[in-house]
Coordinates of N, CA and C and ligand atoms in Angstrom, one line a residue:
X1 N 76.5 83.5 94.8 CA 77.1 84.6 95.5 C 76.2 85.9 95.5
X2 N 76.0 86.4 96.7 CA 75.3 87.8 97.0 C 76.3 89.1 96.6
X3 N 75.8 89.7 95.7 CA 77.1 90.6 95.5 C 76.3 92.2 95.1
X4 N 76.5 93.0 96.2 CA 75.6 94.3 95.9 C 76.5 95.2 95.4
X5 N 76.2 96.2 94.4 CA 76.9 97.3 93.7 C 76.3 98.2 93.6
X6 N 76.7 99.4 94.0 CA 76.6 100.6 94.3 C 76.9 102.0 93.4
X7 N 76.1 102.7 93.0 CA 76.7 103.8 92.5 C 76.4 105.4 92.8
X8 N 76.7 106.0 91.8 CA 76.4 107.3 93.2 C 75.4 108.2 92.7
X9 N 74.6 109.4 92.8 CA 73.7 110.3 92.3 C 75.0 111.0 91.3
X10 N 74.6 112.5 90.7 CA 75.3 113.4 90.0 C 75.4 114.2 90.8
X11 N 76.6 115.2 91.1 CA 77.6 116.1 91.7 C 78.1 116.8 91.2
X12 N 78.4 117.7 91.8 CA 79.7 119.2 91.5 C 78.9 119.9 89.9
X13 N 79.5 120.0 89.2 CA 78.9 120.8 87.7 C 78.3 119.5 86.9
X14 N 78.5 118.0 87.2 CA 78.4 117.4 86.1 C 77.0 117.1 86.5
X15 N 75.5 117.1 85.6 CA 74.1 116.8 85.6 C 73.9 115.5 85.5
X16 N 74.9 114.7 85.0 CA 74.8 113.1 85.3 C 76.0 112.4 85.8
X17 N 75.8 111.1 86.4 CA 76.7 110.4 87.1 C 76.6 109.2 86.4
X18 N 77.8 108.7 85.4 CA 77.8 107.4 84.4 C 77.5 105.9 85.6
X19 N 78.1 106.0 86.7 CA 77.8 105.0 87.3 C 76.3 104.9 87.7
X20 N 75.6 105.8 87.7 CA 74.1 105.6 87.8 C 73.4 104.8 87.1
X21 N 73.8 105.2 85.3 CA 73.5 104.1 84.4 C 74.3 102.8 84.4
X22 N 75.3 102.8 84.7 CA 75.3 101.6 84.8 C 75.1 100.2 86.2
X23 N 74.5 100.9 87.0 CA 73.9 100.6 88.1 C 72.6 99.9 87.7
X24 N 72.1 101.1 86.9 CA 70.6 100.5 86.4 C 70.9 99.4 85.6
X25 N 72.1 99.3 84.6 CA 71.8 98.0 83.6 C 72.8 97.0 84.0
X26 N 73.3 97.3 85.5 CA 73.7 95.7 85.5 C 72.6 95.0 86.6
X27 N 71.9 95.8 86.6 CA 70.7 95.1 88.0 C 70.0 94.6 86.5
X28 N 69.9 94.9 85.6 CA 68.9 94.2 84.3 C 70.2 92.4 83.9
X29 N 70.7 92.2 84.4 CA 71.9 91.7 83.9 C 71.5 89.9 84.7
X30 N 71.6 88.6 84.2 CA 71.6 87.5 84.6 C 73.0 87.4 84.6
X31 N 73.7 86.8 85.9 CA 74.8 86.2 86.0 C 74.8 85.1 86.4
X32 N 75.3 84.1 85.8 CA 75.3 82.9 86.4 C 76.0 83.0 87.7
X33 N 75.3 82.2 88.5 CA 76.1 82.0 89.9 C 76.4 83.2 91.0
X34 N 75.5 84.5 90.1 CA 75.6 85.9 91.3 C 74.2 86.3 91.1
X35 N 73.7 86.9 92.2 CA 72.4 87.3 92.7 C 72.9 88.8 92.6
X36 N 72.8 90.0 92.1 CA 72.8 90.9 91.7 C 72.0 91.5 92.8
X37 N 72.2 93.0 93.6 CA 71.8 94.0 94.1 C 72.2 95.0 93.9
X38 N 71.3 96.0 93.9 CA 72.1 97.7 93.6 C 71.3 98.8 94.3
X39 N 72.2 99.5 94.6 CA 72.1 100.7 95.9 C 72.8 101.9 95.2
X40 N 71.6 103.0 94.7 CA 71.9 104.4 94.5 C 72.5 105.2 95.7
X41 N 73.6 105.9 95.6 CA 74.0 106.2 97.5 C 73.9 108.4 96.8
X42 N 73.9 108.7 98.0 CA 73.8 110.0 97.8 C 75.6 111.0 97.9
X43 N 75.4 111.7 97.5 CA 77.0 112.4 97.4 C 77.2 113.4 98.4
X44 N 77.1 113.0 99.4 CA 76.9 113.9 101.0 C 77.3 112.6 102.0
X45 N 78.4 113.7 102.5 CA 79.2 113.0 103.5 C 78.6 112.3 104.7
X46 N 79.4 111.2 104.8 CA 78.5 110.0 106.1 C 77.2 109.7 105.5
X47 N 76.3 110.2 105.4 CA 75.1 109.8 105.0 C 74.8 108.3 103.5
X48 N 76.3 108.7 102.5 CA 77.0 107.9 101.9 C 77.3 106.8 102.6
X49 N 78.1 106.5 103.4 CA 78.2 105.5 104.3 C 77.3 104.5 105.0
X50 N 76.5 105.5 105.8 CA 75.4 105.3 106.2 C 74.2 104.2 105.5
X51 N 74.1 104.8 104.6 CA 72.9 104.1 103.7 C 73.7 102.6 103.2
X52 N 75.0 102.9 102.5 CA 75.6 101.7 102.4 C 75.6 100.6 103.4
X53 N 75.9 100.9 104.2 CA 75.8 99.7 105.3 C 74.4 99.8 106.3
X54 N 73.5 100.3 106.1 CA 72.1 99.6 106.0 C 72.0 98.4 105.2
X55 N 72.1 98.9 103.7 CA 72.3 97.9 103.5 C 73.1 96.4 103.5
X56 N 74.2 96.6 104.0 CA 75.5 95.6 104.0 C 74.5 94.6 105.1
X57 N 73.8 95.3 106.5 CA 73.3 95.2 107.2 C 72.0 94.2 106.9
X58 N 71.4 94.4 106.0 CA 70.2 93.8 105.8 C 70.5 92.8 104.9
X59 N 71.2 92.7 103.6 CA 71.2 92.2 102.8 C 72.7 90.7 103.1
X60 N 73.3 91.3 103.8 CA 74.7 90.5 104.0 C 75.4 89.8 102.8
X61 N 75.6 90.6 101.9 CA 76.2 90.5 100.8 C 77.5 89.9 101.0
X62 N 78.1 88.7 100.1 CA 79.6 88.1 99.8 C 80.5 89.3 99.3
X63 N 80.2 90.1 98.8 CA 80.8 90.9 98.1 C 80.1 92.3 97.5
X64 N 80.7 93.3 97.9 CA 80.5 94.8 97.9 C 81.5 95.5 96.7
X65 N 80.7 95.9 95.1 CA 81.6 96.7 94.5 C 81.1 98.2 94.4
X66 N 81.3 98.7 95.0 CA 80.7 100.6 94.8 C 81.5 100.8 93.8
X67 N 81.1 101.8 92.9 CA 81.2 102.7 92.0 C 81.1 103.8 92.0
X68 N 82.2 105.0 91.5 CA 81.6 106.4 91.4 C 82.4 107.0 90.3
X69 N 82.1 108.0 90.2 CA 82.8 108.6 88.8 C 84.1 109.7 89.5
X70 N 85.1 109.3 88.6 CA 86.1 110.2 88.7 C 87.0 110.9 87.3
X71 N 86.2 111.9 86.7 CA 86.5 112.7 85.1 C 87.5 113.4 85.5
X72 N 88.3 112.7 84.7 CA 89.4 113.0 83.9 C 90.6 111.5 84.3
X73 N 90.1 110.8 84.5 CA 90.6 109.4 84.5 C 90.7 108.6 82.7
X74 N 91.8 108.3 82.9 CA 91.2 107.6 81.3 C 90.8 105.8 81.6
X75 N 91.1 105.6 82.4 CA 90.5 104.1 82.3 C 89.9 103.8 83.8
X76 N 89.2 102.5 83.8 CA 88.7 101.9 84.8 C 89.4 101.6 85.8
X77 N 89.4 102.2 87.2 CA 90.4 101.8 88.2 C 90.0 101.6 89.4
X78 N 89.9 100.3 89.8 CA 89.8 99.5 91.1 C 90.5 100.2 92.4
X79 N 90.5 100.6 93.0 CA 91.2 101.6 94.2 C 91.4 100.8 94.9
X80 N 93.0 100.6 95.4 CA 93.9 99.7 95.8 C 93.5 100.1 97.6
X81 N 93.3 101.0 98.0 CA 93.8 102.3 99.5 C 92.5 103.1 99.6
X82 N 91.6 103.0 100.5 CA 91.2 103.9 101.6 C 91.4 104.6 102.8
X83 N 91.9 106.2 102.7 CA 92.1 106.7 103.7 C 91.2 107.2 104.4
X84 N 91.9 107.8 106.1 CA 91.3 107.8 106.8 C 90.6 109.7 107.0
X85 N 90.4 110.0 106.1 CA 90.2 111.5 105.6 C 89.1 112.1 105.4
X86 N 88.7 112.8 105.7 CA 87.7 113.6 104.6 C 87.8 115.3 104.6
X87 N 88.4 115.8 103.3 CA 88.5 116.9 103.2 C 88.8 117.5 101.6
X88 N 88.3 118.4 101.5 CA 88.3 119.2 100.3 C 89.1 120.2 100.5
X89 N 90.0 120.2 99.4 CA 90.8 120.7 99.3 C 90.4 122.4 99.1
X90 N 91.2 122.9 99.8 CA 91.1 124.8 99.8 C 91.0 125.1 98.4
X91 N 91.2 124.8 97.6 CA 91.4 125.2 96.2 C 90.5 125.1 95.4
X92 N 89.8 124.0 95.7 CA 89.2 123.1 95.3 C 87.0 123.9 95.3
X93 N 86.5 124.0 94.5 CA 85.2 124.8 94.9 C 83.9 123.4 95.1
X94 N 84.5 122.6 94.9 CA 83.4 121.6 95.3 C 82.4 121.6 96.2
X95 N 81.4 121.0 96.4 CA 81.2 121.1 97.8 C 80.4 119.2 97.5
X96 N 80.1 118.4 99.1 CA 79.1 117.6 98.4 C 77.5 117.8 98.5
X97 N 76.5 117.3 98.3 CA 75.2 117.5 97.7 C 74.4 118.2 98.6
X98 N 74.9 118.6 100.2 CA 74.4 118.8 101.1 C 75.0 120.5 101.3
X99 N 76.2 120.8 100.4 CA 76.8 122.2 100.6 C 77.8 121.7 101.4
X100 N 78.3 120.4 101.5 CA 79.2 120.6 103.0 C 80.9 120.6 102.7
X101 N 81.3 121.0 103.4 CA 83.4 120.6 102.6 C 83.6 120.1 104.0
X102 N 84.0 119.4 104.2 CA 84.9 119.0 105.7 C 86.1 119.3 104.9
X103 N 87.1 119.7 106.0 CA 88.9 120.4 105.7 C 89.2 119.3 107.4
X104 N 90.5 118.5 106.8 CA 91.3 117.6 108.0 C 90.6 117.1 109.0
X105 N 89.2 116.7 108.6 CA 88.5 115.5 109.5 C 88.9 113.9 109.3
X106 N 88.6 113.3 110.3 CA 89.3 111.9 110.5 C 87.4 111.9 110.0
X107 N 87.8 110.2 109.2 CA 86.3 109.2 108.8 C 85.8 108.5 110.5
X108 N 86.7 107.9 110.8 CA 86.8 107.0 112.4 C 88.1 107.7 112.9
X109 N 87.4 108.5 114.4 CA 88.3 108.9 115.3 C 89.3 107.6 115.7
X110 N 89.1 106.2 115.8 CA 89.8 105.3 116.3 C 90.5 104.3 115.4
X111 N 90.2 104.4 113.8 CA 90.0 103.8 112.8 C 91.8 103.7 112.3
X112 N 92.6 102.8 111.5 CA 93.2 103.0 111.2 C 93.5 104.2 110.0
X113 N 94.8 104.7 109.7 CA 95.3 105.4 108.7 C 94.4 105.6 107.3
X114 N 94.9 103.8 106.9 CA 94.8 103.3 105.5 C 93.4 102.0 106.0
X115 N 93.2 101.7 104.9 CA 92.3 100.3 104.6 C 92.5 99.9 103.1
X116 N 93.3 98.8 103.2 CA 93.4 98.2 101.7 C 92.3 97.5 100.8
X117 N 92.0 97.6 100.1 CA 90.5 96.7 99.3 C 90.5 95.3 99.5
X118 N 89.1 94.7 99.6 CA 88.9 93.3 99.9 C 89.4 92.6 98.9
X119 N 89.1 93.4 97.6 CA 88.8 93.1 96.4 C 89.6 92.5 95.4
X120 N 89.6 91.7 94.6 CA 91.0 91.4 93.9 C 91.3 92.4 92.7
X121 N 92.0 93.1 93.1 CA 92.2 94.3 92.1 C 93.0 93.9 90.9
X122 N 94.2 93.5 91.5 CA 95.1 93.4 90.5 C 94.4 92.2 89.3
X123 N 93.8 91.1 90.1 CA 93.3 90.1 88.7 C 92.1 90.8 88.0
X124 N 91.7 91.6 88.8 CA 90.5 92.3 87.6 C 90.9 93.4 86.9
X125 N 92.2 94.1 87.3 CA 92.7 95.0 86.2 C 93.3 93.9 84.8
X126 N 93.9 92.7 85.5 CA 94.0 92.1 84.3 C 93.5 91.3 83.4
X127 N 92.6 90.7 84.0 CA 91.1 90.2 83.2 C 90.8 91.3 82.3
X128 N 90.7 92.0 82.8 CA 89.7 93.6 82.3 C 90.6 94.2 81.0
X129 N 92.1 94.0 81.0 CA 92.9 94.6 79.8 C 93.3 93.4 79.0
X130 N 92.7 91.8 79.6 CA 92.8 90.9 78.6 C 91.9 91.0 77.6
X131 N 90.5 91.7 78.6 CA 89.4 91.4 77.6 C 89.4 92.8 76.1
X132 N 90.3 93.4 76.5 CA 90.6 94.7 75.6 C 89.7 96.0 76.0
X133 N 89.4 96.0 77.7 CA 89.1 97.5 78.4 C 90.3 98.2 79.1
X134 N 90.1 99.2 79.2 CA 91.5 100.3 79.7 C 91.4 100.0 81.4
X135 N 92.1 99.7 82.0 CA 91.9 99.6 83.3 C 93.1 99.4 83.8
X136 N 93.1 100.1 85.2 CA 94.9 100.5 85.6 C 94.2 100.7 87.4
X137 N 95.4 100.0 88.1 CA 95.1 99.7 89.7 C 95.1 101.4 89.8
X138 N 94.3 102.1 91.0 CA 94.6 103.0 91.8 C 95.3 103.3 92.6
X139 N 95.8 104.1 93.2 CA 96.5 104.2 94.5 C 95.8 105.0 95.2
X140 N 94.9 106.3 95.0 CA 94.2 106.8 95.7 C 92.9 106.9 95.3
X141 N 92.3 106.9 95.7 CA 90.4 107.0 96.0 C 90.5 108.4 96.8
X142 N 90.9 109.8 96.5 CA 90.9 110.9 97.0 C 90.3 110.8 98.5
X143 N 89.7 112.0 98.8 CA 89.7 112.4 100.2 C 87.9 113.1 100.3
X144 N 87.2 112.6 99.1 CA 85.8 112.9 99.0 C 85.2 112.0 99.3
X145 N 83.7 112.1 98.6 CA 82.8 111.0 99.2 C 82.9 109.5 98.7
X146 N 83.7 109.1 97.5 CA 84.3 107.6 97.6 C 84.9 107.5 98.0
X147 N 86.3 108.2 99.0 CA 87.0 107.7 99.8 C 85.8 107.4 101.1
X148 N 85.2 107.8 101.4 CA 84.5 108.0 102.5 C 83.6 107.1 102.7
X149 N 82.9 106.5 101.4 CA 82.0 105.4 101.5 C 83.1 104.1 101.3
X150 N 84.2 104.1 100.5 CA 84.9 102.7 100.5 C 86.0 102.5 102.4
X151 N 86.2 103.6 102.9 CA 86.7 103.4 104.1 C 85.4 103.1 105.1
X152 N 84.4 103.7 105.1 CA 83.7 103.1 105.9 C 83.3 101.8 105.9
X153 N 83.0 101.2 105.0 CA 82.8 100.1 104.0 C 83.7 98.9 104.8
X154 N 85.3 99.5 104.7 CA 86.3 98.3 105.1 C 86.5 98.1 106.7
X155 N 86.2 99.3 107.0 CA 86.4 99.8 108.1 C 85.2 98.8 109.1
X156 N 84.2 99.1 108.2 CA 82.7 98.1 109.3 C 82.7 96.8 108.7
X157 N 84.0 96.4 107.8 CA 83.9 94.7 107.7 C 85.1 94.5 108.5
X158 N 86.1 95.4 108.6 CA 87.1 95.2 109.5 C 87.0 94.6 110.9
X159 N 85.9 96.1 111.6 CA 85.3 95.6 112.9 C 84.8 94.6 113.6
X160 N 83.6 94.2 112.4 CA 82.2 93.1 112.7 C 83.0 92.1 111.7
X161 N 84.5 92.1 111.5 CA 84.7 90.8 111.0 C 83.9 90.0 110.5
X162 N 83.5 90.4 109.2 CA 82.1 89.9 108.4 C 83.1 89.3 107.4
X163 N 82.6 87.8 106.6 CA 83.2 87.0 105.8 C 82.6 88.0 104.3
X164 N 83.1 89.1 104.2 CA 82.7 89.2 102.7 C 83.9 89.9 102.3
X165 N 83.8 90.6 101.4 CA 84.5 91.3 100.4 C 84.0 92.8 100.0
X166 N 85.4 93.7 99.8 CA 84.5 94.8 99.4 C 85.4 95.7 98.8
X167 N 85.1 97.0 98.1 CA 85.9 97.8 97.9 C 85.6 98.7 96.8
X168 N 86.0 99.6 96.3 CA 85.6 100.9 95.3 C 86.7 100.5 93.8
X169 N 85.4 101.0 93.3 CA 86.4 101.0 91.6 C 85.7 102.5 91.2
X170 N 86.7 103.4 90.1 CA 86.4 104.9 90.4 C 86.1 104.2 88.4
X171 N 85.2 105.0 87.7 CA 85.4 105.2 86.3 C 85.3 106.4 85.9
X172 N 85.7 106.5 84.6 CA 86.1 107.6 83.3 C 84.8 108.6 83.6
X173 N 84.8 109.9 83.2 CA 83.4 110.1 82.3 C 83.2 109.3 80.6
X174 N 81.7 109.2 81.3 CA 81.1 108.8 79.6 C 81.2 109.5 78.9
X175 N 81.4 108.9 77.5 CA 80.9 109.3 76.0 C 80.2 110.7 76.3
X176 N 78.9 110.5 76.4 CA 78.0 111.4 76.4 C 78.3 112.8 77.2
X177 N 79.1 112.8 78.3 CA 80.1 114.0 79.1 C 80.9 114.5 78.2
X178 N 81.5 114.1 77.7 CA 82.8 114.2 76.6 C 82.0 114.9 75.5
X179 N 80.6 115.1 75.5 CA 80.4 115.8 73.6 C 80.2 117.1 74.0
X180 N 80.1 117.6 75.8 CA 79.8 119.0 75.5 C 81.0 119.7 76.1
X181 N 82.1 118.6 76.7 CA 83.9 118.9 77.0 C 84.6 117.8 75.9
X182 N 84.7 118.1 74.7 CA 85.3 117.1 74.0 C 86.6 116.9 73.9
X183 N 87.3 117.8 75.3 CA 88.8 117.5 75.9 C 88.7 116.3 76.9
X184 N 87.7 116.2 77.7 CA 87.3 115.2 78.8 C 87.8 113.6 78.6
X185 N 89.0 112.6 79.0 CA 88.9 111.7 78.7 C 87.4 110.7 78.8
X186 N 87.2 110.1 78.5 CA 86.1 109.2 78.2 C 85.8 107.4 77.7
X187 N 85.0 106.8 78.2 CA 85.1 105.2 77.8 C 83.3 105.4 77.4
X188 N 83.1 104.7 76.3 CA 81.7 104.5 76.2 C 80.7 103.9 77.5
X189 N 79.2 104.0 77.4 CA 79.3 103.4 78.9 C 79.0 101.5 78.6
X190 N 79.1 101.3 77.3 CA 78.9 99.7 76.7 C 80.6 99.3 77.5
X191 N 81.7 99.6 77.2 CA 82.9 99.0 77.6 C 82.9 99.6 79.4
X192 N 82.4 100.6 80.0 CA 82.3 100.8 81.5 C 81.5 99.1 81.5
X193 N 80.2 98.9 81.1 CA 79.2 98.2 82.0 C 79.8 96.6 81.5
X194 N 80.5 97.1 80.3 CA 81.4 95.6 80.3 C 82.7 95.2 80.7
X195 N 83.2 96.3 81.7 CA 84.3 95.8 82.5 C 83.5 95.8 84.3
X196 N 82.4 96.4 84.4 CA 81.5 95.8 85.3 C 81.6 94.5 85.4
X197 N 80.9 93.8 84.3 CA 80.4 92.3 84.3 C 81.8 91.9 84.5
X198 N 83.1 92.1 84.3 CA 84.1 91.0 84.2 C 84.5 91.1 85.6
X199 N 84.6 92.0 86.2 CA 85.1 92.6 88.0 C 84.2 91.2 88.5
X200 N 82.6 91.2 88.0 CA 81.6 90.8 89.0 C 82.2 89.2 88.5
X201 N 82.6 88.9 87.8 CA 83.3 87.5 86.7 C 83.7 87.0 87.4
X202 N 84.9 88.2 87.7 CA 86.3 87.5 88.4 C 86.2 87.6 90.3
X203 N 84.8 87.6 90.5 CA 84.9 87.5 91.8 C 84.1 85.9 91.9
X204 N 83.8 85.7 90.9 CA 83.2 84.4 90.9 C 84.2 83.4 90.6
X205 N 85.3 83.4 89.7 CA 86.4 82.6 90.1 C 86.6 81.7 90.7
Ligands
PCA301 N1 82.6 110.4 92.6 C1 82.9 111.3 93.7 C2 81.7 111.3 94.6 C3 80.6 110.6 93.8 C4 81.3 110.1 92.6 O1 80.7 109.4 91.8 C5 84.3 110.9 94.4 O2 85.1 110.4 93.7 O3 84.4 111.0 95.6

């Protein structure tokens, strides 16, 4: 099985992005029975997208797991729902990497609402808390740039009716985030990159 995973650069105040490292160490990783690919994507709207499905494009991967970080999460959560959104909230000082905020922009002018994940969520939240990792289904993938790369994502396997699979899983900050906000929930990144391997497990099933 061809199975590409994704993670994202660093953003907003935080100097690192945990899914980066573990991007790097599951491309070091032998799985029986999965061919491993990985794609750093940028934290600027559409261009996120974009690059993703170049690659979907070239590589025609069985299966698509993007990753990105979402601090102040306490466990591992597979995102059930991609909306059709992109906007930063007024309150909100973020911007993504490019300086940009979209406020009540549609992803696809023609696109549905919602887009549900390819992904088998519920059996890999339960694999994942059999194996003794924290992991709990999502309901939302916000209205930033992982909503925006997991809707475009379903949205261009929706279209081109492509036989694969796909979908976003959001993690914790790491350990190493947490020593200089030691309020920050947190998962080491050894139990992050080993509820990786079980997701990529239970897609081999
Ligand atoms: N998390 C952000 C963007 C990049 C990332 O890792 C998000 O949740 O949209």
């Amino acid at each position: 099985m061809n199975i590409l995973i994704t993670a994202f650069e660093a953003f907003g105040d935080d100097s690192i992005n945990p899914t980066e490292r573990l991007l790097t160490d599951i491309g070091k990783e032998q799985i029986a029975g999965a061919e491993i690919h990985t794609l750093l994507l940028p934290v600027v709207f559409d261009e996120c997208a974009d690059k993703l499905l170049e690659a979907v494009r070239v590589l025609r991967p069985d299966a698509v797991i993007c990753c990105g970080l979402a601090s102040g999460r306490t466990s591992i959560t597979p995102e059930q729902i991609a909306i059709n959104l992109k906007e930063v909230p007024k309150e909100s000082s973020v911007t993504d990497n490019n300086g940009s905020r979209p406020y009540d922009e549609r992803i696809s002018l023609d696109g549905p609402d919602g887009l549900f994940s390819l992904l088998p969520v519920r059996k890999m939240v339960d694999i994942m808390r059999e194996q003794g990792i924290p992991a709990a289904i999502s309901y939302s993938a916000g209205t930033f740039i992982c909503n925006n790369t997991m809707y475009a994502l379903l949205d261009y396997i929706r279209v081109h009716q492509l036989p694969m699979v796909g979908g976003f899983v959001h993690f914790p900050a790491s350990e190493d985030m947490a020593v200089a906000r030691p309020s920050l929930p947190s998962l080491s990144h050894e139990t992050m990159l080993k509820g990786l391997k079980v997701m990529i497990h239970t897609l081999l099933l």
